């Protein structure tokens, strides 16, 4: 099992450009999450998908959109990148049944200039 | 809104000493409290968790205690080793988390263990 995978690992964007961060899991998990991590701020939830076919906003959704493409894949889109979106982005998943444990991907380091 | 406060933000200890990190939460419906360890440049990984029906849980050198009345929980690491150096995050489940799995994370504690 590869677990949770994310692409790309690193990305540099100019202000106003768009991009999509990809996330996939091969553990047959129901729920998936996107977080951003900034120094001193911990992990903040951007969007989540409790199950295939549903998505909901987290704490900091502004400037982002998501798509739960199927049970395996959950993508995060920045339509018009801003310097404030410079961060490390983590995708996570959990079984969605009796376990609360979340498994994280390796992260994407995004810089917006 | 729902909030998790974590202290201290940085902690430096000598190898072999104990380290304690504390978190408080605001949502009285929270019933699951995990701790994650994140090494530099790596992903967060679960090291221990506790549910609200338990007051303490141990796993070798690490333990977590929970005081539901006071809404706080703590991570205890004994006999610290240099490889314990990392950032530690606490988290708490939120109302409705049984369906959504949502967690609110603390701000993180950078632990440095000096040899």
mmCIF file of C-alpha atoms in Angstrom:
data_model
loop_
_atom_site.group_PDB
_atom_site.id
_atom_site.type_symbol
_atom_site.label_atom_id
_atom_site.label_comp_id
_atom_site.label_asym_id
_atom_site.label_seq_id
_atom_site.Cartn_x
_atom_site.Cartn_y
_atom_site.Cartn_z
ATOM 1 C CA UNK A 1 0.000 0.000 0.000
ATOM 2 C CA UNK A 2 1.274 3.455 -0.898
ATOM 3 C CA UNK A 3 -1.058 4.990 1.712
ATOM 4 C CA UNK A 4 -1.827 8.646 0.972
ATOM 5 C CA UNK A 5 0.050 10.194 -1.953
ATOM 6 C CA UNK A 6 0.185 13.828 -3.068
ATOM 7 C CA UNK A 7 1.440 15.556 -6.196
ATOM 8 C CA UNK A 8 3.340 17.723 -6.747
ATOM 9 C CA UNK A 9 5.851 17.842 -3.881
ATOM 10 C CA UNK A 10 6.865 21.431 -4.604
ATOM 11 C CA UNK A 11 5.279 24.203 -6.664
ATOM 12 C CA UNK A 12 5.996 27.863 -7.299
ATOM 13 C CA UNK A 13 3.191 30.009 -8.694
ATOM 14 C CA UNK A 14 2.867 33.641 -9.637
ATOM 15 C CA UNK A 15 0.023 35.661 -8.152
ATOM 16 C CA UNK A 16 -3.159 35.035 -10.122
ATOM 17 C CA UNK A 17 -2.145 31.665 -11.542
ATOM 18 C CA UNK A 18 -4.263 28.601 -10.903
ATOM 19 C CA UNK A 19 -3.342 25.050 -10.037
ATOM 20 C CA UNK A 20 -4.722 21.804 -8.681
ATOM 21 C CA UNK A 21 -3.151 19.749 -5.916
ATOM 22 C CA UNK A 22 -3.792 16.058 -6.263
ATOM 23 C CA UNK A 23 -4.340 13.534 -3.477
ATOM 24 C CA UNK A 24 -5.049 9.819 -3.649
ATOM 25 C CA UNK A 25 -5.349 7.029 -1.083
ATOM 26 C CA UNK A 26 -5.379 3.288 -1.610
ATOM 27 C CA UNK A 27 -6.691 2.273 1.821
ATOM 28 C CA UNK A 28 -10.382 2.300 0.839
ATOM 29 C CA UNK A 29 -10.990 5.155 3.269
ATOM 30 C CA UNK A 30 -14.298 6.987 3.211
ATOM 31 C CA UNK A 31 -13.256 10.406 4.516
ATOM 32 C CA UNK A 32 -10.589 12.730 3.137
ATOM 33 C CA UNK A 33 -9.272 16.124 4.242
ATOM 34 C CA UNK A 34 -7.168 19.033 3.050
ATOM 35 C CA UNK A 35 -5.126 21.038 5.574
ATOM 36 C CA UNK A 36 -2.700 23.880 5.336
ATOM 37 C CA UNK A 37 0.208 24.247 7.718
ATOM 38 C CA UNK A 38 1.747 27.622 8.495
ATOM 39 C CA UNK A 39 4.423 28.363 11.119
ATOM 40 C CA UNK A 40 2.886 28.763 14.567
ATOM 41 C CA UNK A 41 -0.636 28.041 13.272
ATOM 42 C CA UNK A 42 -0.814 24.275 13.447
ATOM 43 C CA UNK A 43 -2.858 22.390 10.878
ATOM 44 C CA UNK A 44 -5.970 24.177 9.686
ATOM 45 C CA UNK A 45 -8.727 22.379 7.846
ATOM 46 C CA UNK A 46 -9.538 23.822 4.428
ATOM 47 C CA UNK A 47 -12.152 21.380 3.100
ATOM 48 C CA UNK A 48 -13.168 17.837 3.812
ATOM 49 C CA UNK A 49 -15.152 15.039 2.260
ATOM 50 C CA UNK A 50 -16.874 12.812 4.810
ATOM 51 C CA UNK A 51 -17.782 10.306 2.108
ATOM 52 C CA UNK A 52 -17.682 9.911 -1.656
ATOM 53 C CA UNK A 53 -19.958 12.462 -3.265
ATOM 54 C CA UNK A 54 -19.918 14.996 -0.403
ATOM 55 C CA UNK A 55 -17.658 17.940 0.380
ATOM 56 C CA UNK A 56 -17.839 20.597 3.100
ATOM 57 C CA UNK A 57 -15.964 23.691 4.159
ATOM 58 C CA UNK A 58 -13.489 23.620 7.016
ATOM 59 C CA UNK A 59 -11.978 26.508 8.970
ATOM 60 C CA UNK A 60 -10.226 28.338 6.105
ATOM 61 C CA UNK A 61 -12.007 27.591 2.777
ATOM 62 C CA UNK A 62 -11.757 31.011 1.106
ATOM 63 C CA UNK A 63 -9.787 30.947 -2.143
ATOM 64 C CA UNK A 64 -10.030 27.165 -2.565
ATOM 65 C CA UNK A 65 -12.297 24.619 -4.196
ATOM 66 C CA UNK A 66 -12.283 20.840 -3.972
ATOM 67 C CA UNK A 67 -13.456 17.851 -5.949
ATOM 68 C CA UNK A 68 -13.991 14.334 -4.621
ATOM 69 C CA UNK A 69 -13.441 12.633 -7.943
ATOM 70 C CA UNK A 70 -14.086 9.129 -6.632
ATOM 71 C CA UNK A 71 -13.464 7.251 -3.403
ATOM 72 C CA UNK A 72 -9.676 7.320 -3.936
ATOM 73 C CA UNK A 73 -9.065 10.883 -5.086
ATOM 74 C CA UNK A 74 -9.645 14.307 -3.536
ATOM 75 C CA UNK A 75 -8.209 17.355 -5.297
ATOM 76 C CA UNK A 76 -7.721 20.934 -4.090
ATOM 77 C CA UNK A 77 -7.859 23.822 -6.565
ATOM 78 C CA UNK A 78 -6.537 27.338 -6.247
ATOM 79 C CA UNK A 79 -8.317 29.409 -8.879
ATOM 80 C CA UNK A 80 -6.293 32.610 -8.484
ATOM 81 C CA UNK A 81 -3.305 32.117 -6.229
ATOM 82 C CA UNK A 82 -2.347 34.798 -3.712
ATOM 83 C CA UNK A 83 0.853 35.186 -1.627
ATOM 84 C CA UNK A 84 -1.248 34.460 1.494
ATOM 85 C CA UNK A 85 -1.708 30.931 0.141
ATOM 86 C CA UNK A 86 1.996 30.198 0.442
ATOM 87 C CA UNK A 87 1.983 27.196 2.754
ATOM 88 C CA UNK A 88 2.509 23.473 3.100
ATOM 89 C CA UNK A 89 -0.616 21.541 2.122
ATOM 90 C CA UNK A 90 -1.401 18.137 3.581
ATOM 91 C CA UNK A 91 -4.039 15.697 2.468
ATOM 92 C CA UNK A 92 -5.312 13.102 4.954
ATOM 93 C CA UNK A 93 -7.798 10.257 5.045
ATOM 94 C CA UNK A 94 -9.541 8.082 7.616
ATOM 95 C CA UNK A 95 -11.679 4.971 7.413
ATOM 96 C CA UNK A 96 -14.844 6.877 8.247
ATOM 97 C CA UNK A 97 -16.305 4.161 10.416
ATOM 98 C CA UNK A 98 -15.226 3.464 13.979
ATOM 99 C CA UNK A 99 -11.750 4.988 13.758
ATOM 100 C CA UNK A 100 -10.938 8.667 14.085
ATOM 101 C CA UNK A 101 -7.277 8.200 13.107
ATOM 102 C CA UNK A 102 -6.203 10.307 10.151
ATOM 103 C CA UNK A 103 -3.372 9.244 7.845
ATOM 104 C CA UNK A 104 -1.439 12.063 6.224
ATOM 105 C CA UNK A 105 0.196 12.394 2.832
ATOM 106 C CA UNK A 106 3.757 13.715 2.430
ATOM 107 C CA UNK A 107 2.650 17.279 1.741
ATOM 108 C CA UNK A 108 2.984 19.852 -1.045
ATOM 109 C CA UNK A 109 5.109 22.929 -0.433
ATOM 110 C CA UNK A 110 3.533 25.809 -2.361
ATOM 111 C CA UNK A 111 5.099 29.232 -2.824
ATOM 112 C CA UNK A 112 3.137 32.075 -4.422
ATOM 113 C CA UNK A 113 5.221 35.067 -5.513
ATOM 114 C CA UNK B 1 -16.049 28.621 17.762
ATOM 115 C CA UNK B 2 -14.249 25.364 18.475
ATOM 116 C CA UNK B 3 -10.693 25.912 19.615
ATOM 117 C CA UNK B 4 -7.667 23.979 20.882
ATOM 118 C CA UNK B 5 -4.904 25.812 22.728
ATOM 119 C CA UNK B 6 -1.492 24.165 23.089
ATOM 120 C CA UNK B 7 1.380 25.118 25.403
ATOM 121 C CA UNK B 8 4.268 25.624 25.411
ATOM 122 C CA UNK B 9 5.136 26.565 21.842
ATOM 123 C CA UNK B 10 8.745 25.481 22.376
ATOM 124 C CA UNK B 11 10.264 23.134 24.928
ATOM 125 C CA UNK B 12 13.911 22.264 25.463
ATOM 126 C CA UNK B 13 14.949 19.411 27.767
ATOM 127 C CA UNK B 14 18.067 17.439 28.525
ATOM 128 C CA UNK B 15 18.240 13.861 27.315
ATOM 129 C CA UNK B 16 16.721 11.582 29.936
ATOM 130 C CA UNK B 17 14.436 14.252 31.391
ATOM 131 C CA UNK B 18 10.650 14.235 31.056
ATOM 132 C CA UNK B 19 8.640 16.521 28.788
ATOM 133 C CA UNK B 20 5.018 17.599 29.247
ATOM 134 C CA UNK B 21 2.858 19.344 26.662
ATOM 135 C CA UNK B 22 -0.611 20.607 27.577
ATOM 136 C CA UNK B 23 -3.741 21.323 25.539
ATOM 137 C CA UNK B 24 -7.130 22.766 26.374
ATOM 138 C CA UNK B 25 -10.241 22.452 24.212
ATOM 139 C CA UNK B 26 -13.487 24.368 24.051
ATOM 140 C CA UNK B 27 -16.061 21.925 22.649
ATOM 141 C CA UNK B 28 -17.647 19.912 25.455
ATOM 142 C CA UNK B 29 -18.802 17.370 22.848
ATOM 143 C CA UNK B 30 -15.186 16.465 21.946
ATOM 144 C CA UNK B 31 -14.582 12.792 22.675
ATOM 145 C CA UNK B 32 -11.370 11.885 20.843
ATOM 146 C CA UNK B 33 -7.947 13.410 21.500
ATOM 147 C CA UNK B 34 -4.961 12.361 19.354
ATOM 148 C CA UNK B 35 -1.349 13.450 19.473
ATOM 149 C CA UNK B 36 0.723 13.674 16.297
ATOM 150 C CA UNK B 37 4.493 13.891 15.908
ATOM 151 C CA UNK B 38 5.993 15.674 12.921
ATOM 152 C CA UNK B 39 9.687 15.423 12.180
ATOM 153 C CA UNK B 40 11.306 18.141 10.095
ATOM 154 C CA UNK B 41 10.098 17.991 6.507
ATOM 155 C CA UNK B 42 7.900 14.942 7.166
ATOM 156 C CA UNK B 43 4.196 14.274 7.498
ATOM 157 C CA UNK B 44 2.394 14.248 10.875
ATOM 158 C CA UNK B 45 2.086 10.759 12.330
ATOM 159 C CA UNK B 46 -0.168 9.575 15.139
ATOM 160 C CA UNK B 47 1.747 8.569 18.255
ATOM 161 C CA UNK B 48 -1.015 8.100 20.815
ATOM 162 C CA UNK B 49 -4.685 8.905 21.255
ATOM 163 C CA UNK B 50 -7.308 8.768 23.977
ATOM 164 C CA UNK B 51 -11.075 8.666 24.045
ATOM 165 C CA UNK B 52 -13.221 10.499 26.543
ATOM 166 C CA UNK B 53 -14.206 7.388 28.481
ATOM 167 C CA UNK B 54 -10.576 6.882 29.561
ATOM 168 C CA UNK B 55 -8.530 9.088 31.900
ATOM 169 C CA UNK B 56 -5.044 7.916 31.009
ATOM 170 C CA UNK B 57 -3.308 5.840 28.371
ATOM 171 C CA UNK B 58 0.309 4.714 28.168
ATOM 172 C CA UNK B 59 2.501 3.336 25.417
ATOM 173 C CA UNK B 60 6.061 2.673 26.539
ATOM 174 C CA UNK B 61 7.648 6.101 27.193
ATOM 175 C CA UNK B 62 4.643 8.184 26.207
ATOM 176 C CA UNK B 63 1.381 8.732 28.032
ATOM 177 C CA UNK B 64 -1.656 10.927 27.637
ATOM 178 C CA UNK B 65 -3.937 12.103 30.436
ATOM 179 C CA UNK B 66 -7.396 13.609 30.032
ATOM 180 C CA UNK B 67 -9.421 15.767 32.418
ATOM 181 C CA UNK B 68 -12.866 16.146 30.858
ATOM 182 C CA UNK B 69 -14.168 18.371 33.620
ATOM 183 C CA UNK B 70 -11.415 20.905 33.069
ATOM 184 C CA UNK B 71 -11.327 20.261 29.294
ATOM 185 C CA UNK B 72 -7.625 19.680 29.114
ATOM 186 C CA UNK B 73 -5.315 16.866 28.152
ATOM 187 C CA UNK B 74 -1.562 16.397 28.283
ATOM 188 C CA UNK B 75 1.216 14.431 26.608
ATOM 189 C CA UNK B 76 3.968 13.067 28.831
ATOM 190 C CA UNK B 77 7.248 11.765 27.434
ATOM 191 C CA UNK B 78 9.624 10.128 29.901
ATOM 192 C CA UNK B 79 13.332 9.375 29.468
ATOM 193 C CA UNK B 80 13.522 11.643 26.454
ATOM 194 C CA UNK B 81 15.938 10.811 23.652
ATOM 195 C CA UNK B 82 17.351 12.984 20.835
ATOM 196 C CA UNK B 83 15.066 11.199 18.348
ATOM 197 C CA UNK B 84 12.074 12.586 20.272
ATOM 198 C CA UNK B 85 13.006 16.029 18.907
ATOM 199 C CA UNK B 86 10.121 17.073 16.640
ATOM 200 C CA UNK B 87 6.972 19.174 16.519
ATOM 201 C CA UNK B 88 4.049 17.702 18.469
ATOM 202 C CA UNK B 89 0.415 18.540 17.750
ATOM 203 C CA UNK B 90 -2.597 17.827 19.890
ATOM 204 C CA UNK B 91 -6.081 17.694 18.394
ATOM 205 C CA UNK B 92 -9.687 17.254 19.464
ATOM 206 C CA UNK B 93 -12.706 15.903 17.655
ATOM 207 C CA UNK B 94 -15.668 18.215 17.107
ATOM 208 C CA UNK B 95 -19.436 17.902 17.337
ATOM 209 C CA UNK B 96 -20.554 15.487 14.679
ATOM 210 C CA UNK B 97 -17.058 14.053 14.261
ATOM 211 C CA UNK B 98 -18.374 10.514 14.398
ATOM 212 C CA UNK B 99 -19.613 11.135 10.844
ATOM 213 C CA UNK B 100 -17.167 13.717 9.553
ATOM 214 C CA UNK B 101 -13.974 12.790 11.406
ATOM 215 C CA UNK B 102 -13.141 16.477 11.744
ATOM 216 C CA UNK B 103 -10.289 17.374 14.083
ATOM 217 C CA UNK B 104 -9.238 20.761 15.431
ATOM 218 C CA UNK B 105 -5.473 20.978 15.911
ATOM 219 C CA UNK B 106 -3.419 22.904 18.432
ATOM 220 C CA UNK B 107 -0.692 25.260 17.290
ATOM 221 C CA UNK B 108 2.129 22.776 17.879
ATOM 222 C CA UNK B 109 5.052 22.419 20.303
ATOM 223 C CA UNK B 110 8.639 22.221 19.092
ATOM 224 C CA UNK B 111 10.461 19.822 21.397
ATOM 225 C CA UNK B 112 14.245 19.871 21.435
ATOM 226 C CA UNK B 113 16.072 17.130 23.349
ATOM 227 C CA UNK B 114 19.686 18.051 24.016
ATOM 228 C CA UNK B 115 22.181 15.187 24.191
#
